[in-house]
């Protein structure tokens, strides 16, 4: 379990680094200048979120809970971690209209992502069942 969490953390750091590189590329193309401390702070926040999302997927592991319960726990934890980090580094200003809009955007993206994975695994399930029935 610890080794798996470590692997997922490293993958999360990699994704955070890739997203930071994409953001830096956009900044460079738009000729936006930023100081090292600002880049460092945003890259650190991106990597922290990557680590969190890498490890938090363990919630969907082999325990006996149902998918809805796991999804609600994952959503609430993910939203809380994202809101704290995004607020601390200034990705979203901490005023009511922006927090509400950002929360709705986060929830919509989370729902679309969850539904996409749900459909993917349903398709895998159907394919496996068809394969098993064909090979009886």
PDB file of C-alpha atoms in Angstrom:
ATOM      1  CA  UNK A   1       0.000   0.000   0.000  1.00  0.00           C
ATOM      2  CA  UNK A   2       2.804   2.421   0.876  1.00  0.00           C
ATOM      3  CA  UNK A   3       4.658   1.563  -2.320  1.00  0.00           C
ATOM      4  CA  UNK A   4       1.494   2.119  -4.363  1.00  0.00           C
ATOM      5  CA  UNK A   5       0.914   5.504  -2.670  1.00  0.00           C
ATOM      6  CA  UNK A   6       4.517   6.454  -3.429  1.00  0.00           C
ATOM      7  CA  UNK A   7       4.115   5.461  -7.090  1.00  0.00           C
ATOM      8  CA  UNK A   8       0.912   7.463  -7.388  1.00  0.00           C
ATOM      9  CA  UNK A   9       2.564  10.450  -5.709  1.00  0.00           C
ATOM     10  CA  UNK A  10       5.370  10.403  -8.263  1.00  0.00           C
ATOM     11  CA  UNK A  11       2.854  10.211 -11.110  1.00  0.00           C
ATOM     12  CA  UNK A  12       0.981  13.127  -9.510  1.00  0.00           C
ATOM     13  CA  UNK A  13       4.184  15.170  -9.313  1.00  0.00           C
ATOM     14  CA  UNK A  14       4.819  14.403 -12.991  1.00  0.00           C
ATOM     15  CA  UNK A  15       1.348  15.580 -13.961  1.00  0.00           C
ATOM     16  CA  UNK A  16       1.794  18.719 -11.842  1.00  0.00           C
ATOM     17  CA  UNK A  17       5.112  19.384 -13.584  1.00  0.00           C
ATOM     18  CA  UNK A  18       3.568  18.892 -17.030  1.00  0.00           C
ATOM     19  CA  UNK A  19       0.712  21.264 -16.225  1.00  0.00           C
ATOM     20  CA  UNK A  20       3.195  23.820 -14.909  1.00  0.00           C
ATOM     21  CA  UNK A  21       5.232  23.494 -18.109  1.00  0.00           C
ATOM     22  CA  UNK A  22       2.088  24.077 -20.183  1.00  0.00           C
ATOM     23  CA  UNK A  23       1.271  27.169 -18.108  1.00  0.00           C
ATOM     24  CA  UNK A  24       4.847  28.460 -18.482  1.00  0.00           C
ATOM     25  CA  UNK A  25       4.687  27.884 -22.238  1.00  0.00           C
ATOM     26  CA  UNK A  26       1.472  29.902 -22.450  1.00  0.00           C
ATOM     27  CA  UNK A  27       3.109  32.644 -20.360  1.00  0.00           C
ATOM     28  CA  UNK A  28       6.157  32.676 -22.640  1.00  0.00           C
ATOM     29  CA  UNK A  29       4.064  32.837 -25.816  1.00  0.00           C
ATOM     30  CA  UNK A  30       2.105  35.746 -24.353  1.00  0.00           C
ATOM     31  CA  UNK A  31       5.333  37.413 -23.180  1.00  0.00           C
ATOM     32  CA  UNK A  32       4.189  37.439 -19.542  1.00  0.00           C
ATOM     33  CA  UNK A  33       7.015  37.887 -17.041  1.00  0.00           C
ATOM     34  CA  UNK A  34       6.941  36.348 -13.584  1.00  0.00           C
ATOM     35  CA  UNK A  35       9.468  36.130 -10.789  1.00  0.00           C
ATOM     36  CA  UNK A  36      11.088  32.928  -9.628  1.00  0.00           C
ATOM     37  CA  UNK A  37       9.275  32.987  -6.278  1.00  0.00           C
ATOM     38  CA  UNK A  38       5.893  33.299  -8.009  1.00  0.00           C
ATOM     39  CA  UNK A  39       6.665  30.429 -10.403  1.00  0.00           C
ATOM     40  CA  UNK A  40       8.015  28.357  -7.502  1.00  0.00           C
ATOM     41  CA  UNK A  41       4.820  28.896  -5.479  1.00  0.00           C
ATOM     42  CA  UNK A  42       2.500  27.951  -8.348  1.00  0.00           C
ATOM     43  CA  UNK A  43       4.592  24.952  -9.356  1.00  0.00           C
ATOM     44  CA  UNK A  44       4.638  23.728  -5.742  1.00  0.00           C
ATOM     45  CA  UNK A  45       0.862  24.093  -5.515  1.00  0.00           C
ATOM     46  CA  UNK A  46       0.438  22.240  -8.802  1.00  0.00           C
ATOM     47  CA  UNK A  47       2.646  19.411  -7.583  1.00  0.00           C
ATOM     48  CA  UNK A  48       0.814  19.230  -4.244  1.00  0.00           C
ATOM     49  CA  UNK A  49      -2.479  18.869  -6.086  1.00  0.00           C
ATOM     50  CA  UNK A  50      -0.897  16.214  -8.279  1.00  0.00           C
ATOM     51  CA  UNK A  51       0.249  14.288  -5.224  1.00  0.00           C
ATOM     52  CA  UNK A  52      -3.190  14.604  -3.642  1.00  0.00           C
ATOM     53  CA  UNK A  53      -5.058  13.425  -6.747  1.00  0.00           C
ATOM     54  CA  UNK A  54      -2.575  10.583  -7.228  1.00  0.00           C
ATOM     55  CA  UNK A  55      -3.019   9.302  -3.690  1.00  0.00           C
ATOM     56  CA  UNK A  56      -6.731  10.065  -3.369  1.00  0.00           C
ATOM     57  CA  UNK A  57      -7.563   7.594  -6.119  1.00  0.00           C
ATOM     58  CA  UNK A  58      -6.783   4.895  -3.537  1.00  0.00           C
ATOM     59  CA  UNK A  59     -10.241   5.679  -2.109  1.00  0.00           C
ATOM     60  CA  UNK A  60     -11.667   3.738  -5.049  1.00  0.00           C
ATOM     61  CA  UNK A  61      -9.666   0.634  -4.107  1.00  0.00           C
ATOM     62  CA  UNK A  62     -10.922  -2.777  -3.079  1.00  0.00           C
ATOM     63  CA  UNK A  63     -12.856  -1.866   0.061  1.00  0.00           C
ATOM     64  CA  UNK A  64     -16.465  -2.947   0.433  1.00  0.00           C
ATOM     65  CA  UNK A  65     -18.056   0.505   0.179  1.00  0.00           C
ATOM     66  CA  UNK A  66     -20.259   1.289  -2.767  1.00  0.00           C
ATOM     67  CA  UNK A  67     -19.199   3.553  -5.619  1.00  0.00           C
ATOM     68  CA  UNK A  68     -21.532   6.424  -4.691  1.00  0.00           C
ATOM     69  CA  UNK A  69     -20.181   6.595  -1.128  1.00  0.00           C
ATOM     70  CA  UNK A  70     -16.573   6.506  -2.373  1.00  0.00           C
ATOM     71  CA  UNK A  71     -17.331   9.192  -4.959  1.00  0.00           C
ATOM     72  CA  UNK A  72     -18.923  11.505  -2.400  1.00  0.00           C
ATOM     73  CA  UNK A  73     -15.965  11.117  -0.023  1.00  0.00           C
ATOM     74  CA  UNK A  74     -13.494  11.658  -2.872  1.00  0.00           C
ATOM     75  CA  UNK A  75     -15.396  14.706  -4.136  1.00  0.00           C
ATOM     76  CA  UNK A  76     -15.603  16.360  -0.711  1.00  0.00           C
ATOM     77  CA  UNK A  77     -11.916  15.749   0.023  1.00  0.00           C
ATOM     78  CA  UNK A  78     -10.858  16.845  -3.468  1.00  0.00           C
ATOM     79  CA  UNK A  79     -12.951  19.991  -3.343  1.00  0.00           C
ATOM     80  CA  UNK A  80     -11.603  20.910   0.099  1.00  0.00           C
ATOM     81  CA  UNK A  81      -7.961  20.350  -0.849  1.00  0.00           C
ATOM     82  CA  UNK A  82      -8.382  22.193  -4.146  1.00  0.00           C
ATOM     83  CA  UNK A  83     -10.157  25.163  -2.535  1.00  0.00           C
ATOM     84  CA  UNK A  84      -7.515  25.518   0.192  1.00  0.00           C
ATOM     85  CA  UNK A  85      -4.577  25.338  -2.224  1.00  0.00           C
ATOM     86  CA  UNK A  86      -6.204  27.482  -4.917  1.00  0.00           C
ATOM     87  CA  UNK A  87      -7.148  30.104  -2.348  1.00  0.00           C
ATOM     88  CA  UNK A  88      -3.724  30.158  -0.702  1.00  0.00           C
ATOM     89  CA  UNK A  89      -1.738  30.637  -3.923  1.00  0.00           C
ATOM     90  CA  UNK A  90      -4.195  33.087  -5.456  1.00  0.00           C
ATOM     91  CA  UNK A  91      -5.637  30.974  -8.259  1.00  0.00           C
ATOM     92  CA  UNK A  92      -9.040  32.134  -7.093  1.00  0.00           C
ATOM     93  CA  UNK A  93      -9.737  35.280  -5.082  1.00  0.00           C
ATOM     94  CA  UNK A  94     -11.494  34.467  -1.846  1.00  0.00           C
ATOM     95  CA  UNK A  95     -14.706  36.393  -2.380  1.00  0.00           C
ATOM     96  CA  UNK A  96     -18.181  34.885  -2.581  1.00  0.00           C
ATOM     97  CA  UNK A  97     -19.008  35.268  -6.308  1.00  0.00           C
ATOM     98  CA  UNK A  98     -15.653  33.887  -7.458  1.00  0.00           C
ATOM     99  CA  UNK A  99     -15.673  31.015  -4.944  1.00  0.00           C
ATOM    100  CA  UNK A 100     -19.221  30.080  -5.987  1.00  0.00           C
ATOM    101  CA  UNK A 101     -18.360  30.222  -9.694  1.00  0.00           C
ATOM    102  CA  UNK A 102     -15.146  28.278  -9.183  1.00  0.00           C
ATOM    103  CA  UNK A 103     -16.969  25.727  -7.050  1.00  0.00           C
ATOM    104  CA  UNK A 104     -19.571  25.219  -9.760  1.00  0.00           C
ATOM    105  CA  UNK A 105     -16.829  24.851 -12.370  1.00  0.00           C
ATOM    106  CA  UNK A 106     -14.941  22.365 -10.188  1.00  0.00           C
ATOM    107  CA  UNK A 107     -18.134  20.388  -9.551  1.00  0.00           C
ATOM    108  CA  UNK A 108     -19.032  20.296 -13.253  1.00  0.00           C
ATOM    109  CA  UNK A 109     -15.533  19.156 -14.259  1.00  0.00           C
ATOM    110  CA  UNK A 110     -15.534  16.552 -11.493  1.00  0.00           C
ATOM    111  CA  UNK A 111     -18.929  15.259 -12.601  1.00  0.00           C
ATOM    112  CA  UNK A 112     -17.871  15.075 -16.264  1.00  0.00           C
ATOM    113  CA  UNK A 113     -14.655  13.268 -15.301  1.00  0.00           C
ATOM    114  CA  UNK A 114     -16.512  10.842 -13.027  1.00  0.00           C
ATOM    115  CA  UNK A 115     -19.149  10.131 -15.669  1.00  0.00           C
ATOM    116  CA  UNK A 116     -16.475   9.582 -18.326  1.00  0.00           C
ATOM    117  CA  UNK A 117     -14.673   7.025 -16.160  1.00  0.00           C
ATOM    118  CA  UNK A 118     -18.004   5.396 -15.285  1.00  0.00           C
ATOM    119  CA  UNK A 119     -18.855   4.955 -18.975  1.00  0.00           C
ATOM    120  CA  UNK A 120     -15.359   3.651 -19.708  1.00  0.00           C
ATOM    121  CA  UNK A 121     -15.548   0.994 -16.998  1.00  0.00           C
ATOM    122  CA  UNK A 122     -19.090   0.031 -18.048  1.00  0.00           C
ATOM    123  CA  UNK A 123     -17.756  -0.541 -21.566  1.00  0.00           C
ATOM    124  CA  UNK A 124     -14.876  -2.650 -20.201  1.00  0.00           C
ATOM    125  CA  UNK A 125     -17.384  -4.621 -18.122  1.00  0.00           C
ATOM    126  CA  UNK A 126     -19.580  -5.281 -21.165  1.00  0.00           C
ATOM    127  CA  UNK A 127     -16.586  -6.315 -23.268  1.00  0.00           C
ATOM    128  CA  UNK A 128     -15.362  -8.714 -20.581  1.00  0.00           C
ATOM    129  CA  UNK A 129     -18.825 -10.219 -20.092  1.00  0.00           C
ATOM    130  CA  UNK A 130     -19.263 -10.703 -23.842  1.00  0.00           C
ATOM    131  CA  UNK A 131     -15.859 -12.355 -24.020  1.00  0.00           C
ATOM    132  CA  UNK A 132     -16.686 -14.664 -21.103  1.00  0.00           C
ATOM    133  CA  UNK A 133     -20.075 -15.664 -22.569  1.00  0.00           C
ATOM    134  CA  UNK A 134     -18.497 -16.341 -25.950  1.00  0.00           C
ATOM    135  CA  UNK A 135     -15.834 -18.612 -24.400  1.00  0.00           C
ATOM    136  CA  UNK A 136     -18.174 -20.761 -22.261  1.00  0.00           C
TER     137      UNK A 136
END
